[in-house]
XYZ file of N, CA, C and O in Angstrom:
796
model
N 4.710 145.705 -82.569
C 4.011 146.913 -81.866
C 2.644 146.534 -81.726
O 1.819 146.453 -80.631
N 2.052 146.291 -82.898
C 0.640 146.012 -83.001
C 0.392 144.702 -82.465
O -0.677 144.408 -81.856
N 1.293 143.658 -82.615
C 1.150 142.328 -82.059
C 1.272 142.525 -80.484
O 0.306 141.893 -79.815
N 1.847 143.146 -80.020
C 1.996 143.335 -78.561
C 0.748 143.979 -77.882
O 0.147 143.531 -76.856
N 0.131 145.004 -78.827
C -1.169 145.504 -78.396
C -2.316 144.642 -78.402
O -2.985 144.578 -77.607
N -2.423 143.736 -79.461
C -3.316 142.816 -79.632
C -3.178 141.729 -78.340
O -4.440 141.467 -77.675
N -2.024 141.281 -78.091
C -2.022 140.387 -76.923
C -2.300 141.145 -75.652
O -2.811 140.233 -74.803
N -2.028 142.338 -75.391
C -2.333 142.958 -74.114
C -3.847 142.992 -74.123
O -4.359 142.910 -72.934
N -4.400 143.428 -75.118
C -5.837 143.536 -75.100
C -6.604 142.038 -74.819
O -7.554 142.106 -74.113
N -6.019 141.163 -75.470
C -6.519 139.940 -75.108
C -6.479 139.424 -73.706
O -7.402 138.950 -73.198
N -5.150 139.639 -73.093
C -4.902 139.292 -71.740
C -5.920 140.191 -70.673
O -6.280 139.551 -69.761
N -6.103 141.464 -71.170
C -7.017 142.117 -70.281
C -8.417 141.580 -70.395
O -9.172 141.628 -69.317
N -8.927 141.250 -71.501
C -10.160 140.762 -71.728
C -10.358 139.506 -70.796
O -11.277 139.143 -70.163
N -9.169 138.701 -70.755
C -9.421 137.437 -70.212
C -9.474 137.389 -68.635
O -10.143 136.837 -67.946
N -8.564 138.515 -68.142
C -8.676 138.697 -66.579
C -9.944 139.263 -66.285
O -10.545 138.931 -65.385
N -10.424 140.005 -67.125
C -11.937 140.622 -66.972
C -13.045 139.587 -66.657
O -13.792 139.469 -65.820
N -12.970 138.665 -67.711
C -13.815 137.679 -67.656
C -13.658 136.833 -66.511
O -14.722 136.201 -65.998
N -12.508 136.439 -66.263
C -12.263 135.756 -65.057
C -12.779 136.385 -63.779
O -13.435 135.591 -62.938
N -12.381 137.463 -63.639
C -12.958 138.295 -62.489
C -14.439 138.268 -62.311
O -15.140 138.113 -61.224
N -15.044 138.272 -63.546
C -16.722 138.402 -63.443
C -17.138 137.034 -63.167
O -18.180 136.832 -62.362
N -16.493 135.924 -63.560
C -16.978 134.720 -63.145
C -16.434 134.068 -62.030
O -16.639 132.883 -61.698
N -15.596 134.674 -61.093
C -15.125 134.312 -60.063
C -16.016 133.915 -58.956
O -16.976 134.630 -58.829
N -15.782 132.773 -58.160
C -16.822 132.427 -57.244
C -17.006 133.427 -56.111
O -15.904 134.068 -55.599
N -18.278 133.581 -55.590
C -18.300 134.546 -54.390
C -18.362 133.784 -53.206
O -18.891 132.701 -53.219
N -17.494 134.272 -52.333
C -17.385 133.545 -50.886
C -18.687 133.486 -50.343
O -19.685 134.305 -50.624
N -18.891 132.409 -49.410
C -20.056 132.309 -48.747
C -20.504 133.344 -47.812
O -21.573 133.706 -47.506
N -19.565 134.089 -47.454
C -19.748 135.212 -46.564
C -19.758 136.686 -47.155
O -19.943 137.647 -46.459
N -19.754 136.595 -48.536
C -19.859 137.732 -49.287
C -21.195 138.549 -49.215
O -22.208 137.790 -49.120
N -21.068 139.746 -49.020
C -22.298 140.569 -48.922
C -22.598 141.548 -49.960
O -23.176 142.537 -49.855
N -22.207 141.141 -51.253
C -22.312 141.889 -52.304
C -23.918 142.072 -52.741
O -24.512 141.262 -52.155
N -24.282 143.027 -53.527
C -25.656 142.871 -53.880
C -26.150 141.691 -54.505
O -27.340 141.336 -54.279
N -25.309 140.945 -55.240
C -25.885 139.753 -55.764
C -26.107 138.787 -54.641
O -27.059 138.062 -55.045
N -25.602 138.686 -53.793
C -25.792 137.896 -52.522
C -27.112 138.310 -52.000
O -27.791 137.462 -51.105
N -27.370 139.561 -51.723
C -28.454 140.194 -50.979
C -29.629 140.024 -51.650
O -30.697 140.395 -51.106
N -29.713 139.621 -52.853
C -30.947 139.765 -53.823
C -31.740 138.353 -53.284
O -32.985 138.533 -53.828
N -31.508 137.634 -52.720
C -32.429 136.321 -52.133
C -33.655 136.939 -51.589
O -33.666 137.643 -50.597
N -34.701 136.467 -52.030
C -36.204 136.667 -51.443
C -36.835 135.488 -51.000
O -36.638 134.403 -51.884
N -37.360 135.494 -49.850
C -38.204 134.265 -49.523
C -39.288 134.019 -50.409
O -39.865 134.972 -50.916
N -39.599 132.793 -50.575
C -40.850 132.465 -51.549
C -42.143 132.748 -50.744
O -42.338 132.443 -49.528
N -42.955 133.437 -51.585
C -44.633 133.311 -51.009
C -45.054 132.003 -51.116
O -45.329 131.547 -52.356
N -45.524 131.345 -49.955
C -45.901 130.073 -50.027
C -46.780 129.557 -48.781
O -46.324 130.115 -47.830
N -47.665 128.689 -48.826
C -48.317 128.240 -47.539
C -47.519 127.374 -46.844
O -47.843 126.945 -45.712
N -46.581 126.879 -47.606
C -45.643 125.773 -47.061
C -44.316 126.519 -46.525
O -43.263 126.504 -47.218
N -44.476 127.019 -45.269
C -43.325 127.852 -44.657
C -42.071 126.940 -44.551
O -41.073 127.585 -44.532
N -42.316 125.698 -44.489
C -40.990 124.880 -44.463
C -40.165 124.899 -45.556
O -38.982 124.619 -45.504
N -40.634 125.350 -46.621
C -39.646 125.628 -48.005
C -38.675 126.790 -47.446
O -37.566 126.529 -47.704
N -39.184 127.868 -46.786
C -38.333 128.965 -46.603
C -37.268 128.476 -45.439
O -36.440 129.015 -45.133
N -38.060 127.595 -44.379
C -37.053 127.182 -43.438
C -35.757 126.344 -43.960
O -34.781 126.604 -43.466
N -36.178 125.521 -44.968
C -35.037 124.893 -45.658
C -33.881 125.969 -46.432
O -32.828 125.569 -46.225
N -34.385 126.948 -46.713
C -33.637 128.131 -47.274
C -32.693 128.633 -46.059
O -31.602 128.923 -46.407
N -33.352 129.013 -45.089
C -32.750 129.466 -44.035
C -31.650 128.370 -43.343
O -30.542 128.842 -43.071
N -31.943 127.154 -43.413
C -31.024 126.174 -43.079
C -29.713 126.281 -43.911
O -28.745 126.157 -43.466
N -30.052 126.274 -45.142
C -28.890 126.432 -46.189
C -28.034 127.334 -45.920
O -26.895 127.430 -46.005
N -28.565 128.686 -45.702
C -27.792 129.861 -45.666
C -26.990 129.974 -44.430
O -25.812 130.157 -44.479
N -27.511 129.237 -43.273
C -26.705 129.163 -41.934
C -25.747 128.121 -42.234
O -24.555 128.278 -41.777
N -25.917 127.058 -42.852
C -24.917 126.059 -42.989
C -23.858 126.387 -43.876
O -22.651 126.375 -43.807
N -24.189 127.313 -45.045
C -23.207 127.740 -46.099
C -22.478 128.968 -45.443
O -21.647 129.584 -46.151
N -22.808 129.586 -44.310
C -22.412 130.982 -43.620
C -22.508 132.005 -44.589
O -21.783 132.770 -44.889
N -23.881 131.969 -45.381
C -24.136 132.880 -46.422
C -24.723 134.046 -45.604
O -26.051 133.982 -45.589
N -24.058 135.060 -45.356
C -24.689 136.159 -44.488
C -25.550 136.873 -45.314
O -26.792 137.383 -44.875
N -25.243 137.010 -46.539
C -26.252 137.994 -47.535
C -27.514 137.271 -47.653
O -28.691 138.029 -47.535
N -27.627 135.937 -47.813
C -28.902 135.220 -47.997
C -29.604 135.290 -46.571
O -30.765 135.313 -46.412
N -28.860 135.091 -45.555
C -29.521 135.143 -44.128
C -30.206 136.296 -43.775
O -31.078 136.275 -43.138
N -29.701 137.350 -44.265
C -30.316 138.672 -44.001
C -31.667 138.849 -44.571
O -32.606 139.519 -44.006
N -32.111 137.844 -45.416
C -33.592 137.792 -45.933
C -34.535 137.395 -44.868
O -35.686 137.613 -44.999
N -33.853 136.691 -43.773
C -34.763 136.276 -42.647
C -34.642 137.273 -41.313
O -35.200 136.877 -40.264
N -34.194 138.365 -41.547
C -34.124 139.464 -40.499
C -34.908 140.715 -41.017
O -34.908 141.055 -42.105
N -35.346 141.428 -40.041
C -35.806 142.686 -40.279
C -35.029 143.572 -39.100
O -35.179 143.575 -37.841
N -34.141 144.397 -39.810
C -33.292 145.340 -39.052
C -33.880 146.555 -38.711
O -34.391 147.084 -39.513
N -33.482 147.241 -37.525
C -32.699 146.558 -36.414
C -33.708 145.606 -35.652
O -34.859 145.887 -35.565
N -32.948 144.676 -34.948
C -33.611 143.789 -34.171
C -33.292 144.289 -32.746
O -32.414 144.730 -32.226
N -34.613 144.688 -32.085
C -34.693 145.220 -30.710
C -35.631 144.570 -29.943
O -36.677 144.427 -30.278
N -35.145 143.846 -28.881
C -36.119 143.128 -28.085
C -35.576 143.074 -26.517
O -34.367 143.196 -26.126
N -36.405 143.365 -25.655
C -36.093 143.539 -24.116
C -35.265 142.395 -23.772
O -35.597 141.227 -24.040
N -34.313 142.704 -22.993
C -33.455 141.740 -22.190
C -32.123 141.658 -22.984
O -31.025 141.291 -22.483
N -32.015 142.101 -24.314
C -30.738 142.025 -25.193
C -30.180 140.652 -25.214
O -28.789 140.647 -25.389
N -30.940 139.485 -25.093
C -30.271 138.137 -24.891
C -29.618 137.869 -26.402
O -28.598 137.129 -26.333
N -29.863 138.385 -27.601
C -29.282 138.319 -28.644
C -27.585 138.450 -28.402
O -26.782 137.869 -28.934
N -27.488 139.628 -27.559
C -25.953 140.204 -27.466
C -25.256 139.224 -26.624
O -24.094 138.969 -26.728
N -25.909 138.367 -25.659
C -25.283 137.330 -24.864
C -24.531 136.225 -25.760
O -23.571 135.775 -25.476
N -25.383 135.884 -26.682
C -24.948 134.819 -27.773
C -23.861 135.358 -28.628
O -23.084 134.762 -28.998
N -24.261 136.623 -29.247
C -23.417 137.101 -30.371
C -22.062 137.518 -29.696
O -20.984 137.339 -30.365
N -21.866 137.999 -28.599
C -20.682 138.520 -27.965
C -20.420 137.745 -26.437
O -20.416 138.417 -25.472
N -20.225 136.571 -26.528
C -20.185 135.804 -25.230
C -18.941 136.377 -24.583
O -17.928 136.682 -24.990
N -19.179 136.501 -23.070
C -18.184 136.959 -22.201
C -18.163 138.515 -22.066
O -17.463 138.917 -21.160
N -18.962 139.103 -22.895
C -18.928 140.754 -22.852
C -20.294 140.947 -22.140
O -21.193 140.196 -21.974
N -20.011 142.158 -21.051
C -21.256 142.472 -20.434
C -22.078 143.419 -21.195
O -21.781 144.223 -21.803
N -23.460 143.073 -21.161
C -24.455 143.565 -21.940
C -25.617 143.914 -20.874
O -25.945 143.151 -20.195
N -25.985 145.400 -20.866
C -26.969 145.679 -19.839
C -28.197 145.185 -20.532
O -28.633 145.239 -21.664
N -29.170 144.531 -19.594
C -30.320 144.208 -19.998
C -31.358 145.163 -19.848
O -32.583 145.077 -19.961
N -30.917 146.266 -19.162
C -32.078 147.431 -18.882
C -32.417 148.342 -20.096
O -33.637 148.463 -20.303
N -31.338 148.670 -20.816
C -31.800 149.316 -22.056
C -31.460 148.658 -23.423
O -30.434 148.020 -23.550
N -32.580 148.540 -24.249
C -32.446 147.910 -25.525
C -31.227 148.158 -26.347
O -31.376 149.550 -26.668
N -30.575 147.388 -26.801
C -29.427 147.784 -27.712
C -29.669 147.131 -29.073
O -29.708 145.854 -29.216
N -30.081 147.927 -29.997
C -30.543 147.171 -31.539
C -29.292 146.473 -32.078
O -28.107 146.736 -31.878
N -29.819 145.294 -32.658
C -28.971 144.567 -33.390
C -29.115 144.601 -34.834
O -30.122 144.639 -35.288
N -27.976 145.257 -35.552
C -28.153 145.754 -36.814
C -27.657 144.706 -38.070
O -27.212 143.648 -37.504
N -27.774 145.077 -39.384
C -27.218 144.180 -40.272
C -25.921 144.038 -40.181
O -25.290 143.031 -40.415
N -25.205 145.052 -39.914
C -23.644 145.027 -39.723
C -23.319 144.138 -38.422
O -22.193 143.658 -38.611
N -24.017 144.150 -37.498
C -23.903 143.302 -36.291
C -23.887 141.681 -36.709
O -23.006 141.042 -36.418
N -24.951 141.546 -37.612
C -25.095 140.241 -38.110
C -23.877 139.675 -38.856
O -23.430 138.543 -38.655
N -23.509 140.550 -39.732
C -22.005 140.333 -40.575
C -21.028 139.991 -39.552
O -20.301 139.212 -39.803
N -20.824 140.828 -38.386
C -19.708 140.745 -37.640
C -19.761 139.670 -36.742
O -18.776 138.930 -36.477
N -21.050 139.171 -36.198
C -21.139 138.111 -35.266
C -21.803 136.882 -35.700
O -22.345 136.198 -34.871
N -21.915 136.702 -36.978
C -22.523 135.567 -37.631
C -22.204 134.333 -37.032
O -23.084 133.420 -36.537
N -20.896 134.038 -36.813
C -20.440 132.770 -36.302
C -20.649 132.589 -34.906
O -20.875 131.323 -34.468
N -20.707 133.702 -34.142
C -21.075 133.292 -32.692
C -22.624 133.243 -32.489
O -23.026 132.486 -31.645
N -23.451 133.918 -33.314
C -24.905 133.842 -33.157
C -25.349 132.462 -33.675
O -26.239 131.914 -33.107
N -24.666 131.851 -34.577
C -25.192 130.574 -34.973
C -23.888 129.629 -34.889
O -23.182 129.345 -35.885
N -23.570 129.229 -33.652
C -22.314 128.384 -33.431
C -22.457 126.969 -34.169
O -23.557 126.396 -34.624
N -21.070 126.273 -34.198
C -21.220 125.035 -34.911
C -22.140 123.949 -34.409
O -22.863 123.291 -35.313
N -22.442 123.845 -33.037
C -23.309 122.966 -32.499
C -24.737 123.258 -33.122
O -25.501 122.241 -33.490
N -25.239 124.545 -33.163
C -26.464 124.695 -33.759
C -26.474 124.389 -35.104
O -27.583 123.683 -35.567
N -25.572 124.761 -35.958
C -25.572 124.287 -37.386
C -25.556 123.033 -37.472
O -26.391 122.351 -38.326
N -24.718 122.225 -36.953
C -24.953 120.767 -36.918
C -26.110 120.079 -36.633
O -26.737 119.204 -37.489
N -26.628 120.437 -35.702
C -28.161 120.000 -35.051
C -29.217 120.507 -36.210
O -30.101 119.663 -36.514
N -29.069 121.695 -36.681
C -30.084 122.279 -37.719
C -30.197 121.344 -38.935
O -31.236 121.172 -39.419
N -28.786 120.673 -39.256
C -28.902 119.920 -40.524
C -29.581 118.552 -40.449
O -30.195 118.077 -41.239
N -29.882 118.260 -38.857
C -30.587 116.956 -38.614
C -32.012 117.154 -38.386
O -32.594 116.122 -38.245
N -32.645 118.236 -38.608
C -34.055 118.398 -38.428
C -34.602 117.842 -39.596
O -34.425 118.108 -40.684
N -35.609 116.732 -39.347
C -36.415 116.244 -40.464
C -37.625 117.209 -40.843
O -38.786 117.353 -39.898
N -37.570 118.001 -41.919
C -38.338 119.064 -42.112
C -39.679 118.650 -42.360
O -40.683 119.423 -41.967
N -39.797 117.525 -42.957
C -41.363 117.091 -43.193
C -42.085 116.668 -41.916
O -43.207 117.076 -41.811
N -41.281 116.204 -40.978
C -42.077 115.874 -39.689
C -42.291 117.024 -39.192
O -43.299 117.133 -38.425
N -41.539 117.997 -39.012
C -41.696 119.432 -38.266
C -42.816 119.978 -38.836
O -43.725 120.546 -38.193
N -43.016 120.017 -40.397
C -44.229 120.623 -40.901
C -45.456 119.965 -40.439
O -46.557 120.632 -40.211
N -45.386 118.635 -40.682
C -46.501 117.858 -40.464
C -46.929 117.803 -39.045
O -48.319 117.901 -38.613
N -46.116 117.634 -38.096
C -46.445 117.399 -36.688
C -46.325 118.678 -35.721
O -46.803 118.728 -34.714
N -45.578 119.633 -36.248
C -45.434 120.900 -35.514
C -44.227 120.779 -34.566
O -44.092 121.727 -33.883
N -43.617 119.654 -34.495
C -42.401 119.566 -33.796
C -41.558 118.445 -34.141
O -41.853 117.609 -35.050
N -40.331 118.613 -33.795
C -39.357 117.604 -34.056
C -38.130 117.734 -33.112
O -37.643 118.902 -32.598
N -37.590 116.560 -32.711
C -36.320 116.452 -31.867
C -35.341 115.768 -32.517
O -35.429 114.680 -33.055
N -34.205 116.362 -32.680
C -32.902 115.852 -33.363
C -32.285 114.710 -32.333
O -32.415 114.749 -31.315
N -31.568 113.714 -33.016
C -30.715 112.929 -32.227
C -29.879 113.868 -31.541
O -29.446 114.742 -32.048
N -29.216 113.146 -30.566
C -28.109 113.836 -29.913
C -26.806 113.824 -30.616
O -26.458 112.922 -31.207
N -26.021 115.181 -30.554
C -24.819 114.978 -31.206
C -23.765 115.378 -30.126
O -23.911 116.185 -29.265
N -22.862 114.310 -30.092
C -21.700 114.581 -29.018
C -20.449 115.064 -29.639
O -19.973 114.477 -30.474
N -20.015 116.242 -29.027
C -18.615 116.756 -29.372
C -17.895 117.015 -28.171
O -18.186 117.872 -27.418
N -16.695 116.048 -27.928
C -15.808 116.118 -26.772
C -16.791 116.085 -25.546
O -17.480 114.837 -25.349
N -16.933 116.953 -24.577
C -17.647 116.821 -23.504
C -19.030 117.495 -23.539
O -19.715 117.725 -22.469
N -19.412 117.744 -24.675
C -20.596 118.442 -24.930
C -21.670 117.596 -25.673
O -21.258 117.099 -26.715
N -23.065 117.692 -25.324
C -24.075 116.989 -26.066
C -24.891 117.993 -26.607
O -25.400 118.970 -25.735
N -25.326 118.131 -27.641
C -26.454 119.001 -28.391
C -27.539 118.138 -28.818
O -27.508 117.254 -29.329
N -28.821 118.789 -28.609
C -30.005 118.286 -28.961
C -30.834 119.689 -29.506
O -30.823 120.729 -28.720
N -31.381 119.604 -30.594
C -32.358 120.650 -31.160
C -33.671 120.336 -31.114
O -34.032 119.449 -31.767
N -34.493 121.062 -30.369
C -35.930 120.928 -30.221
C -36.731 122.083 -31.078
O -36.554 123.129 -30.756
N -37.310 121.522 -32.108
C -38.078 122.345 -33.212
C -39.324 122.538 -32.778
O -39.962 121.439 -32.823
N -40.246 123.526 -32.646
C -41.398 123.711 -32.299
C -42.330 124.599 -33.121
O -41.507 125.751 -32.989
N -43.192 124.402 -33.805
C -44.054 125.480 -34.517
C -45.387 125.703 -33.760
O -46.152 124.718 -33.753
N -45.589 126.813 -33.269
C -46.794 127.124 -32.550
C -47.724 127.626 -33.729
O -47.622 129.047 -34.045
N -48.684 126.991 -34.078
C -49.723 127.487 -35.206
C -50.512 128.676 -34.859
O -50.897 129.733 -35.605
N -51.112 128.784 -33.610
C -51.934 129.880 -32.899
C -51.103 131.165 -33.081
O -51.573 132.180 -33.355
N -49.871 130.972 -32.700
C -48.921 132.194 -32.492
C -48.171 132.570 -33.500
O -47.428 133.545 -33.721
N -48.112 131.545 -34.612
C -47.196 131.823 -35.838
C -45.845 131.892 -35.520
O -45.212 132.876 -35.987
N -45.418 131.130 -34.484
C -44.010 131.203 -34.233
C -43.290 129.893 -34.253
O -43.944 128.756 -33.705
N -42.113 129.855 -35.102
C -41.104 128.705 -34.918
C -40.109 128.917 -33.851
O -39.585 130.153 -33.849
N -40.054 128.013 -33.035
C -38.855 127.897 -31.999
C -37.924 126.967 -32.158
O -38.278 125.774 -32.300
N -36.681 127.378 -32.114
C -35.658 126.445 -32.331
C -34.613 126.348 -30.929
O -33.948 127.513 -30.845
N -34.879 125.358 -30.075
C -34.211 125.468 -28.879
C -32.946 124.432 -28.950
O -33.166 123.259 -28.825
N -31.809 125.024 -28.894
C -30.640 124.179 -28.944
C -30.134 123.991 -27.450
O -29.792 124.960 -26.741
N -30.410 122.795 -26.941
C -30.240 122.360 -25.610
C -28.637 121.713 -25.459
O -28.516 120.748 -26.242
N -27.826 122.338 -24.574
C -26.442 121.796 -24.430
C -26.346 121.196 -23.080
O -26.790 121.823 -22.085
N -25.815 120.059 -23.020
C -25.261 119.593 -21.842
C -23.745 119.254 -21.684
O -23.146 118.757 -22.774
N -23.080 119.625 -20.796
C -21.601 119.678 -20.762
C -20.946 119.296 -19.350
O -21.570 119.578 -18.348
N -19.885 118.579 -19.172
C -19.393 118.064 -18.153
C -18.408 119.279 -17.682
O -17.538 119.703 -18.262
N -18.620 119.777 -16.426
C -17.756 120.781 -15.834
C -16.445 120.391 -15.423
O -15.695 121.101 -14.963
N -16.154 119.011 -15.388
C -15.062 118.378 -15.164
C -14.615 118.627 -13.493
O -13.349 118.931 -13.355
N -15.549 118.696 -12.735
C -15.128 118.870 -11.483
C -15.118 117.581 -10.694
O -15.475 116.500 -11.480
N -14.914 117.369 -9.371
C -14.718 115.964 -8.768
C -16.174 115.363 -8.677
O -15.943 114.084 -8.782
N -17.284 115.888 -8.780
C -18.529 115.289 -8.625
C -19.110 114.850 -10.117
O -20.110 114.450 -10.216
N -18.188 115.264 -10.983
C -18.751 115.075 -12.525
C -20.075 115.687 -12.818
O -21.115 115.316 -13.414
N -20.204 117.110 -12.199
C -21.508 117.833 -12.270
C -21.754 117.923 -13.800
O -20.628 118.353 -14.583
N -22.762 118.059 -14.137
C -23.238 118.326 -15.526
C -23.932 119.654 -15.662
O -24.930 119.824 -14.912
N -23.405 120.572 -16.674
C -24.122 121.685 -16.659
C -24.990 121.824 -17.932
O -24.930 120.919 -18.759
N -25.932 122.672 -17.800
C -26.895 122.858 -19.102
C -27.121 124.158 -19.413
O -27.061 125.028 -18.599
N -27.290 124.350 -20.738
C -27.442 125.666 -21.419
C -28.424 125.478 -22.562
O -28.239 124.544 -23.348
N -29.228 126.619 -22.585
C -30.041 126.511 -23.793
C -30.154 127.913 -24.339
O -30.107 129.042 -23.903
N -29.962 127.835 -25.919
C -30.130 129.046 -26.626
C -31.485 128.854 -27.482
O -31.537 127.809 -28.302
N -32.524 129.664 -27.407
C -33.765 129.452 -28.119
C -33.820 130.583 -29.068
O -33.862 131.898 -28.625
N -34.123 130.230 -30.288
C -34.308 131.155 -31.369
C -35.689 131.132 -31.818
O -36.272 130.134 -32.084
N -36.202 132.482 -31.982
C -37.750 132.575 -32.263
C -37.797 133.172 -33.593
O -37.167 134.255 -33.844
N -38.692 132.700 -34.498
C -38.907 133.075 -35.779
C -40.332 133.307 -35.934
O -41.234 132.307 -35.678
N -40.863 134.431 -36.522
C -42.229 134.756 -36.765
C -42.536 134.103 -38.205
O -41.671 134.372 -38.923
N -43.573 133.372 -38.293
C -43.979 132.996 -39.597
C -45.117 133.658 -40.066
O -46.312 133.930 -39.448
N -44.860 134.444 -41.248
C -45.904 135.333 -41.687
C -47.054 134.712 -42.555
O -46.942 133.445 -42.790
N -47.929 135.451 -43.044
C -49.166 134.897 -43.733
C -48.609 134.306 -45.105
O -49.362 133.650 -45.763
N -47.509 134.984 -45.609
C -47.056 134.465 -46.764
C -45.909 133.452 -46.668
O -45.280 132.856 -47.609
N -45.688 132.905 -45.474
C -44.954 131.765 -45.322
C -43.433 132.045 -45.186
O -42.557 131.255 -45.171
N -43.147 133.426 -44.990
C -41.892 133.849 -44.640
C -41.460 133.654 -43.245
O -42.222 133.877 -42.306
N -39.985 133.587 -42.882
C -39.724 133.094 -41.531
C -38.988 134.875 -41.279
O -37.977 134.895 -41.943
N -39.276 135.216 -40.117
C -38.567 136.472 -39.716
C -38.284 136.502 -38.379
O -38.757 136.116 -37.452
N -36.774 136.445 -38.219
C -36.255 136.586 -36.840
C -36.900 137.427 -35.964
O -36.899 138.548 -36.111
N -37.292 136.830 -34.663
C -37.809 137.633 -33.715
C -36.922 138.133 -32.647
O -36.482 139.132 -32.462
N -36.482 136.917 -31.956
C -35.459 137.212 -30.742
C -34.853 135.945 -30.428
O -35.171 134.790 -30.758
N -33.834 136.062 -29.168
C -33.361 134.866 -28.704
C -33.570 134.902 -27.148
O -33.583 136.190 -26.598
N -33.824 133.841 -26.684
C -33.670 133.561 -25.169
C -32.777 132.625 -24.665
O -32.571 131.831 -25.502
N -32.281 132.749 -23.502
C -31.150 131.781 -23.063
C -31.622 131.367 -21.571
O -32.351 132.049 -21.004
N -31.123 130.169 -21.480
C -31.540 129.547 -20.074
C -30.328 128.625 -19.658
O -29.572 128.076 -20.496
N -30.005 128.608 -18.451
C -29.060 127.584 -17.798
C -27.966 128.491 -17.121
O -27.818 129.659 -17.299
């Protein structure tokens, strides 16, 4: 009886330890994941690299450090990207919350954007205030990411330009842009401002 109790206690202890050390998924939003804070630095590019890692790893908790919720901007274009195909009125501002980021993360940062973001040469962007990635071709779509930092406005702009063949008789090529705007604070933090679209 005593032996069985000892074995049971050891088994319970082992399970508890394993549970505490279990890896946290990239999309987990537990307090541990939300504890990330941007670095106070004159080199905002350090925080840009952290943002890029968070998006690539689909780490929603870490990504939230780059937002101030709710996001409310005239035109509601964030919703066009987050919920493609759904009708969103541009007349009344619809706030985008932290729960919305969790729900629509993959739509907001699509695969083409993530792949292009990884190709940004951060030193060049920081030094010159701009960078253009090489074209990425996937199927009938070509992606290029234009990154621009406006020092006077303290605004980082990430413009994902897409060209795609509409597969009609004239081989017409369509174009579409999703432009992400981030304010760069005096402490070198990047804060998501809004999205605009074109095409």
